[in-house]
Amino acid sequence: MTEFSSLSSDLTEHILSLLPIPTLIIASTVCKIWHSIISSPTFPSASSRPHSRPWFFLYGLHNTSSKNHQSFAYDPLSDIWFRLPCSSFPFPSPTSSSFLGSHGFLFITAPLFAFSPILHRFSNIFTTSPLNYSRVNPLLGVFYANSDKPRFIVVGGVRFIGNLVDIEERLAVEIYDPHMDSWEICPPLPADFRSGNSSSSLSSALFGGKFYVFGIYSCFVSSFDLEKRVWSEVQTLRPPGVIFSFMISCRDRLVLAGICNSPQGSSFNLWRIDENTMEFSEIAIMPQDLLYSLFDSDEDDKFASLKCVGLGDLIYVFNEEYHKRYPACVCEVSSESGKCNWRRVPRLPTPVNKFHKVISFCSTVSLYNMLRGGEEGVDEVQAMSE
Amino acid sequence: MSSSSSPMQSTGRKLKLKSKDDETFEVEEAVAVKSQIFKYMVEDGVSNGPIPLPNVNGKTLARVLQWCQKHADPTITEDELNKYDAGFIDVDQAVLYDLLMAANYLNIEELLKLACMRVADMIKGKSPDEIRRTFNIKNDFTPEEEEEVRKENAWALGP
């Protein structure tokens, strides 16, 4: 009688590659062959396809005790939340004002700059040489220019304790060179952004070799060419009725997502942005009942706690308010038809603490990093290219 | 395999196939070309004699050809096809693996995907022990190794 064991390892690999990551982690404990297939760097797991279905991470910081910090990760393929272990907070005591996540890494930016890969078997912390300007809540982008070591671009968030920061310093931009372990000063952010240049009023997106900076309320946009090291001229990107919006880098398009007011009421819309002309065209509107299910009250400023992150084919919209335990929904943009499919994200697994700061971001996850991820330094971290 | 009763466009040309246990089958070209192997043979001009398939037994080949027949039918709707597939692949493991290997050998992509998904679905939602029991896999980790491997990502293992 034909048994599973009659299948070649190629066929076994093919079958396993159809499974979502959480199932693969379980499968890797079944026997040695399965473990070796699954933890191979060349294993074609569904989630390793570039950026199609990034995970959504939610890190909650509690101001009185780090024991009350919690972190969660959502896998859109299996539609499940995972409660991450305490070791997912690799830094000894991340102060809420300098902790952020992007492209597979967690960062603290003050008092020193350090990063650690997420969901990596060894949550090593890599501390870089100091930034030229101390920053709190900067915009941060991760890119790989002809190298398998990540480079970081930081924009804004400049803070000096006790001192006033002058305008030039506020607009300062630096890029990290991993080979020299040094921060290079780059042309500063255009002066239009002089007021409010931390991540609370700016949104950023890496797309097509450029780092876009977008004012959530101001609607100013400019892009930094990572190779030529120049900022584009500043334009205003405000579709009619937009109150505030976020810029998101999706797989093959730049997207603007935000709250729009019209005579019919408020809605959450998505627009596709042409990266050359900054022209916008509406691609979707979140169903009204879904939007209202994210909020409790009827207050005017209820949307103020609304945040949006996205990557690949997914855009996550969630409410940063503790009240409803951080509800979220996700929109999947189909690459062929451009059709958008909205659905609620399941509730976070209880208990969920009341955080005084929520850090949220999208990232692809690497099964290889989770299971094997090299004992050495960042060389072994499987590059998650943009 | 007797010719179908469905009104299919046929060039009239048939392929003769011989399974490893010497069962012979006659099948319309339009049906056979679901398999990339036969597709290339047809394009390159095929010999007169029956094509030997030493890796597939008669029972499995009959099933595979039945599937190809259904999928080559231009009158069938997508819904009907999905229903058919669901019923088709709901078989014992032994039959399932025979189908899977035949689809792989004959290079029938859709059937291979169908069979693989079915096996994948049998893995989902099970604990490691349940998986081992289902597929008759021996746990070759030592207790220490197993503990080490479970510790790696404990957060993904529990509910």
Coordinates of C-alpha atoms in Angstrom, one line a residue, chain A residues 12-384:
Chain A
T12 CA 7.2 16.4 0.3
E13 CA 8.8 19.8 0.0
H14 CA 6.1 20.8 -2.5
I15 CA 3.4 19.8 -0.1
L16 CA 4.9 21.5 2.8
S17 CA 5.4 24.7 0.8
L18 CA 1.7 25.1 0.7
L19 CA 1.4 25.5 4.4
P20 CA 1.3 28.8 6.4
I21 CA 4.1 29.5 8.7
P22 CA 2.5 28.6 12.0
T23 CA 1.7 25.1 10.6
L24 CA 5.2 24.8 9.3
I25 CA 6.7 25.5 12.7
I26 CA 4.6 22.7 14.1
A27 CA 5.5 20.5 11.1
S28 CA 9.2 21.1 11.6
T29 CA 9.0 19.2 14.9
V30 CA 7.5 16.1 13.4
C31 CA 10.7 14.4 12.3
K32 CA 14.2 15.2 11.2
I33 CA 13.6 15.2 7.4
W34 CA 10.7 17.6 7.8
H35 CA 12.8 19.8 10.0
S36 CA 15.6 19.9 7.5
I37 CA 13.3 20.6 4.5
I38 CA 11.4 23.4 6.3
S39 CA 14.4 25.1 7.8
S40 CA 16.5 25.1 4.7
P41 CA 17.3 28.6 3.4
T42 CA 15.9 27.6 0.0
F43 CA 12.6 26.3 1.2
P44 CA 9.9 28.1 -0.8
S45 CA 7.4 28.9 1.9
A46 CA 4.3 30.7 0.8
S47 CA 5.1 33.6 3.0
S48 CA 8.5 34.1 1.5
R49 CA 7.1 35.2 -1.8
P50 CA 8.2 38.8 -1.9
H51 CA 5.8 40.8 0.2
S52 CA 2.5 39.5 -0.8
R53 CA 1.1 38.8 2.6
P54 CA 3.2 40.6 5.3
W55 CA 2.4 40.0 9.0
F56 CA 1.1 42.7 11.2
F57 CA 2.9 43.4 14.4
L58 CA 1.6 45.1 17.4
Y59 CA 4.0 45.9 20.3
G60 CA 2.4 47.5 23.3
L61 CA 4.5 49.4 25.8
H62 CA 3.4 49.9 29.4
N63 CA 4.7 53.0 31.1
T64 CA 4.8 51.7 34.7
S65 CA 6.3 48.2 34.2
S66 CA 8.0 46.5 31.4
K67 CA 6.5 43.3 32.7
N68 CA 3.3 44.6 31.2
H69 CA 4.7 45.0 27.8
Q70 CA 3.0 42.7 25.3
S71 CA 3.6 41.9 21.6
F72 CA 1.4 40.2 19.1
A73 CA 1.8 39.1 15.5
Y74 CA -0.9 38.4 13.0
D75 CA -0.5 36.0 10.1
P76 CA -2.9 36.9 7.4
L77 CA -2.6 33.5 5.7
S78 CA -3.8 31.5 8.7
D79 CA -5.9 34.5 10.0
I80 CA -4.5 34.0 13.5
W81 CA -2.9 36.2 16.1
F82 CA 0.1 35.0 18.0
R83 CA 1.2 36.3 21.4
L84 CA 4.9 36.7 21.2
P85 CA 7.2 35.8 24.0
C86 CA 8.9 38.4 26.3
S87 CA 12.1 37.9 24.3
S88 CA 10.4 39.7 21.5
F89 CA 11.4 42.9 23.4
P90 CA 15.1 42.4 22.9
F91 CA 16.2 45.8 24.3
P92 CA 16.7 45.9 28.1
S93 CA 14.2 48.7 28.7
P94 CA 12.9 50.3 25.5
T95 CA 11.6 53.7 26.3
S96 CA 8.4 54.2 24.5
S97 CA 9.6 57.3 22.8
S98 CA 12.3 55.7 20.8
F99 CA 11.1 52.2 19.9
L100 CA 9.9 51.4 16.4
G101 CA 9.7 48.6 13.9
S102 CA 10.2 48.3 10.2
H103 CA 11.1 45.7 7.6
G104 CA 11.9 42.9 9.9
F105 CA 13.7 44.8 12.6
L106 CA 13.0 46.5 15.8
F107 CA 14.9 49.6 16.6
I108 CA 15.6 51.9 19.5
T109 CA 17.0 55.2 18.4
A110 CA 17.9 56.9 21.7
P111 CA 20.0 57.1 23.7
L112 CA 21.9 54.8 21.3
F113 CA 20.8 53.4 18.0
A114 CA 20.4 49.7 18.0
F115 CA 18.4 47.1 16.1
S116 CA 17.4 43.5 16.4
P117 CA 15.7 41.2 13.9
I118 CA 12.1 40.2 14.7
L119 CA 11.1 36.6 15.0
H120 CA 14.6 35.5 14.7
R121 CA 15.9 32.5 16.5
F122 CA 18.6 34.6 18.1
S123 CA 17.3 38.0 18.9
N124 CA 20.8 39.5 18.7
I125 CA 21.1 43.2 19.3
F126 CA 23.3 45.2 17.0
T127 CA 24.4 48.6 18.2
T128 CA 25.6 51.0 15.6
S129 CA 28.0 53.9 16.1
P130 CA 26.0 56.9 17.4
L131 CA 23.8 59.0 15.2
N132 CA 25.0 62.5 14.3
Y133 CA 21.7 63.8 15.8
S134 CA 19.9 62.1 18.7
R135 CA 16.5 61.2 17.5
V136 CA 13.2 60.2 19.0
N137 CA 10.4 58.8 16.8
P138 CA 12.1 59.5 13.5
L139 CA 11.0 58.2 10.2
L140 CA 13.0 55.1 9.3
G141 CA 13.5 53.1 6.2
V142 CA 15.5 49.9 5.6
F143 CA 17.0 49.2 2.3
Y144 CA 19.6 46.9 0.8
A145 CA 21.7 48.7 -1.8
N146 CA 24.0 46.1 -3.5
S147 CA 24.6 44.4 -0.2
D148 CA 23.1 41.8 2.1
K149 CA 23.6 44.1 5.0
P150 CA 20.7 46.5 5.8
R151 CA 21.2 50.2 5.4
F152 CA 19.0 52.6 7.4
I153 CA 17.8 56.0 6.5
V154 CA 16.6 58.2 9.4
V155 CA 14.7 61.4 8.9
G156 CA 13.4 63.8 11.5
G157 CA 12.7 63.3 15.2
V158 CA 15.7 65.2 16.3
R159 CA 15.7 65.9 20.0
F160 CA 18.3 67.3 22.3
I161 CA 17.5 67.0 25.9
G162 CA 17.1 70.5 27.4
N163 CA 18.1 72.3 24.2
L164 CA 16.1 73.8 21.6
V165 CA 16.6 72.3 18.2
D166 CA 17.1 74.7 15.4
I167 CA 15.4 74.2 12.1
E168 CA 18.3 72.9 10.2
E169 CA 19.0 70.2 12.7
R170 CA 15.3 69.2 12.7
L171 CA 15.5 68.5 9.0
A172 CA 18.7 66.5 9.2
V173 CA 18.8 63.2 7.4
E174 CA 21.4 60.4 7.9
I175 CA 22.0 57.1 6.2
Y176 CA 23.8 54.2 7.9
D177 CA 26.6 52.5 6.1
P178 CA 26.9 48.9 7.6
H179 CA 30.4 48.4 6.1
M180 CA 31.9 51.4 7.7
D181 CA 29.6 51.4 10.7
S182 CA 29.0 55.1 10.2
W183 CA 26.2 57.5 9.7
E184 CA 26.5 59.7 6.6
I185 CA 24.8 63.1 6.6
C186 CA 22.6 63.5 3.6
P187 CA 20.8 66.5 2.1
P188 CA 18.2 67.6 4.7
L189 CA 14.4 67.3 4.4
P190 CA 12.9 70.2 2.4
A191 CA 12.0 73.1 4.6
D192 CA 8.3 72.7 4.0
F193 CA 8.4 70.0 6.6
R194 CA 10.0 72.1 9.3
S195 CA 7.0 71.9 11.7
G196 CA 6.2 68.5 12.9
N197 CA 8.8 66.1 11.6
S198 CA 8.5 63.0 13.8
S199 CA 6.6 59.9 13.0
S200 CA 3.5 61.3 14.7
S201 CA 2.9 63.7 11.9
L202 CA 4.8 62.1 9.1
S203 CA 4.3 58.9 7.2
S204 CA 7.0 57.3 5.1
A205 CA 7.2 54.7 2.4
L206 CA 10.0 53.0 0.5
F207 CA 9.2 52.6 -3.1
G208 CA 11.1 52.3 -6.3
G209 CA 14.4 53.2 -4.8
K210 CA 13.0 56.3 -3.2
F211 CA 12.1 57.1 0.4
Y212 CA 8.9 59.1 0.4
V213 CA 8.0 61.4 3.2
F214 CA 4.4 62.5 3.5
G215 CA 2.7 64.8 6.0
I216 CA -0.2 63.0 7.5
Y217 CA -2.1 66.3 8.0
S218 CA -0.2 68.7 5.9
C219 CA -0.3 66.5 2.8
F220 CA 3.2 67.6 1.7
V221 CA 5.1 64.9 -0.1
S222 CA 8.7 64.7 -1.2
S223 CA 10.9 61.7 -2.2
F224 CA 14.5 61.1 -1.5
D225 CA 16.4 59.2 -4.3
L226 CA 18.5 56.7 -2.3
E227 CA 21.0 56.4 -5.1
K228 CA 21.3 60.0 -6.3
R229 CA 20.9 61.3 -2.7
V230 CA 18.5 64.2 -3.7
W231 CA 15.1 65.2 -2.5
S232 CA 12.4 65.9 -5.1
E233 CA 10.5 69.1 -5.0
V234 CA 7.7 69.3 -2.5
Q235 CA 4.2 68.8 -3.8
T236 CA 0.8 68.7 -2.1
L237 CA -1.1 65.5 -2.3
R238 CA -4.6 66.0 -1.1
P239 CA -7.5 64.2 -2.8
P240 CA -10.7 66.2 -2.2
G241 CA -12.1 65.9 1.3
V242 CA -9.1 64.2 2.8
I243 CA -8.6 65.0 6.5
F244 CA -5.5 63.0 7.1
S245 CA -3.8 60.1 5.3
F246 CA -0.9 57.8 5.2
M247 CA 1.4 56.8 2.4
I248 CA 2.0 53.1 1.9
S249 CA 4.3 51.2 -0.3
C250 CA 2.5 48.3 -1.8
R251 CA 3.9 45.6 -4.1
D252 CA 3.6 47.5 -7.3
R253 CA 2.0 50.8 -6.4
L254 CA 2.2 53.6 -4.0
V255 CA -1.0 54.0 -2.1
L256 CA -2.6 56.8 -0.1
A257 CA -4.9 55.7 2.6
G258 CA -6.9 58.0 4.9
I259 CA -10.1 59.5 6.2
C260 CA -12.2 61.5 3.8
N261 CA -15.1 63.7 4.5
S262 CA -18.0 64.2 2.1
P263 CA -21.5 65.4 2.4
Q264 CA -22.5 61.7 3.0
G265 CA -20.2 61.4 6.0
S266 CA -16.7 60.1 6.7
S267 CA -15.1 57.3 4.9
F268 CA -11.8 55.6 4.7
N269 CA -10.5 55.6 1.2
L270 CA -7.5 54.2 -0.8
W271 CA -6.0 56.0 -3.7
R272 CA -3.3 54.7 -6.1
I273 CA -0.6 57.3 -6.5
D274 CA 1.5 57.6 -9.7
E275 CA 5.0 57.9 -8.4
N276 CA 6.1 60.2 -11.1
T277 CA 3.3 62.7 -11.3
M278 CA 1.8 62.2 -7.8
E279 CA -1.6 62.0 -9.5
F280 CA -4.1 60.0 -7.5
S281 CA -7.0 57.7 -8.5
E282 CA -9.4 56.2 -6.0
I283 CA -9.1 52.4 -5.8
A284 CA -11.3 51.5 -2.8
I285 CA -13.5 52.7 0.0
M286 CA -13.7 50.7 3.3
P287 CA -17.3 49.5 3.8
Q288 CA -19.0 51.8 6.3
D289 CA -20.0 49.2 8.8
L290 CA -16.4 47.9 8.9
L291 CA -15.1 51.4 9.6
Y292 CA -17.6 52.1 12.3
S293 CA -17.0 48.7 13.9
L294 CA -13.5 49.9 14.7
F295 CA -14.8 52.8 16.9
D296 CA -16.8 53.1 20.0
S297 CA -17.9 56.6 20.3
D298 CA -19.7 59.1 18.2
E299 CA -17.2 61.9 19.0
D300 CA -15.9 64.1 16.3
D301 CA -12.3 63.2 16.8
K302 CA -12.8 59.5 17.1
F303 CA -10.7 58.9 13.9
A304 CA -7.7 60.6 15.5
S305 CA -6.5 57.2 16.9
L306 CA -6.7 55.6 13.5
K307 CA -3.5 54.3 12.0
C308 CA -2.7 52.6 8.8
V309 CA 0.3 50.5 7.7
G310 CA 0.8 48.3 4.7
L311 CA 3.1 46.3 2.5
G312 CA 2.9 44.0 -0.4
D313 CA -0.8 43.3 -1.1
L314 CA -2.1 44.1 2.3
I315 CA -3.1 47.3 4.0
Y316 CA -3.9 47.2 7.7
V317 CA -6.1 49.8 9.4
F318 CA -6.5 49.8 13.1
N319 CA -7.5 51.8 16.1
E320 CA -4.8 52.6 18.6
E321 CA -7.2 53.2 21.4
Y322 CA -7.3 50.6 24.1
H323 CA -11.1 50.8 24.5
K324 CA -12.0 48.1 22.0
R325 CA -8.7 46.2 22.4
Y326 CA -7.1 47.6 19.3
P327 CA -9.5 46.4 16.6
A328 CA -8.1 46.1 13.1
C329 CA -9.1 45.3 9.6
V330 CA -7.2 44.4 6.6
C331 CA -7.6 45.2 2.9
E332 CA -6.1 42.8 0.3
V333 CA -5.4 44.4 -3.0
S334 CA -5.5 41.9 -5.8
S335 CA -2.5 42.5 -8.0
E336 CA -4.2 41.4 -11.3
S337 CA -7.6 42.9 -10.9
G338 CA -6.7 45.7 -8.6
K339 CA -9.9 44.7 -6.6
C340 CA -9.9 45.4 -2.9
N341 CA -11.2 42.9 -0.4
W342 CA -11.8 44.1 3.1
R343 CA -12.2 42.0 6.2
R344 CA -12.0 42.2 10.0
V345 CA -8.9 41.0 11.7
P346 CA -9.8 38.7 14.6
R347 CA -9.6 40.0 18.1
L348 CA -6.3 40.0 19.9
P349 CA -5.9 37.0 22.2
T350 CA -6.8 38.0 25.8
P351 CA -5.5 39.4 28.1
V352 CA -4.6 42.6 26.4
N353 CA -3.1 45.3 28.6
K354 CA -3.7 49.0 28.4
F355 CA -0.6 50.3 26.7
H356 CA 0.5 53.8 26.8
K357 CA 2.2 53.5 23.5
V358 CA 1.4 51.1 20.6
I359 CA 4.0 50.4 18.0
S360 CA 2.7 48.8 14.9
F361 CA 4.2 47.8 11.6
C362 CA 4.0 45.3 8.8
S363 CA 6.8 43.0 7.9
T364 CA 7.4 39.8 5.9
V365 CA 8.7 37.1 8.1
S366 CA 11.3 34.6 7.2
L367 CA 10.8 31.1 8.4
Y368 CA 14.5 30.5 7.9
N369 CA 15.3 33.2 10.4
M370 CA 12.9 31.8 12.9
L371 CA 14.2 28.2 12.7
R372 CA 17.8 28.5 12.0
G373 CA 18.8 32.1 11.4
G374 CA 22.6 31.7 11.9
E375 CA 24.4 32.2 15.1
E376 CA 26.6 34.9 13.6
G377 CA 25.7 38.5 13.2
V378 CA 23.5 40.3 10.8
D379 CA 25.2 38.6 7.8
E380 CA 23.0 35.7 8.5
V381 CA 19.8 37.5 8.7
Q382 CA 18.0 36.7 5.5
A383 CA 17.6 40.0 3.7
M384 CA 14.0 41.2 3.4

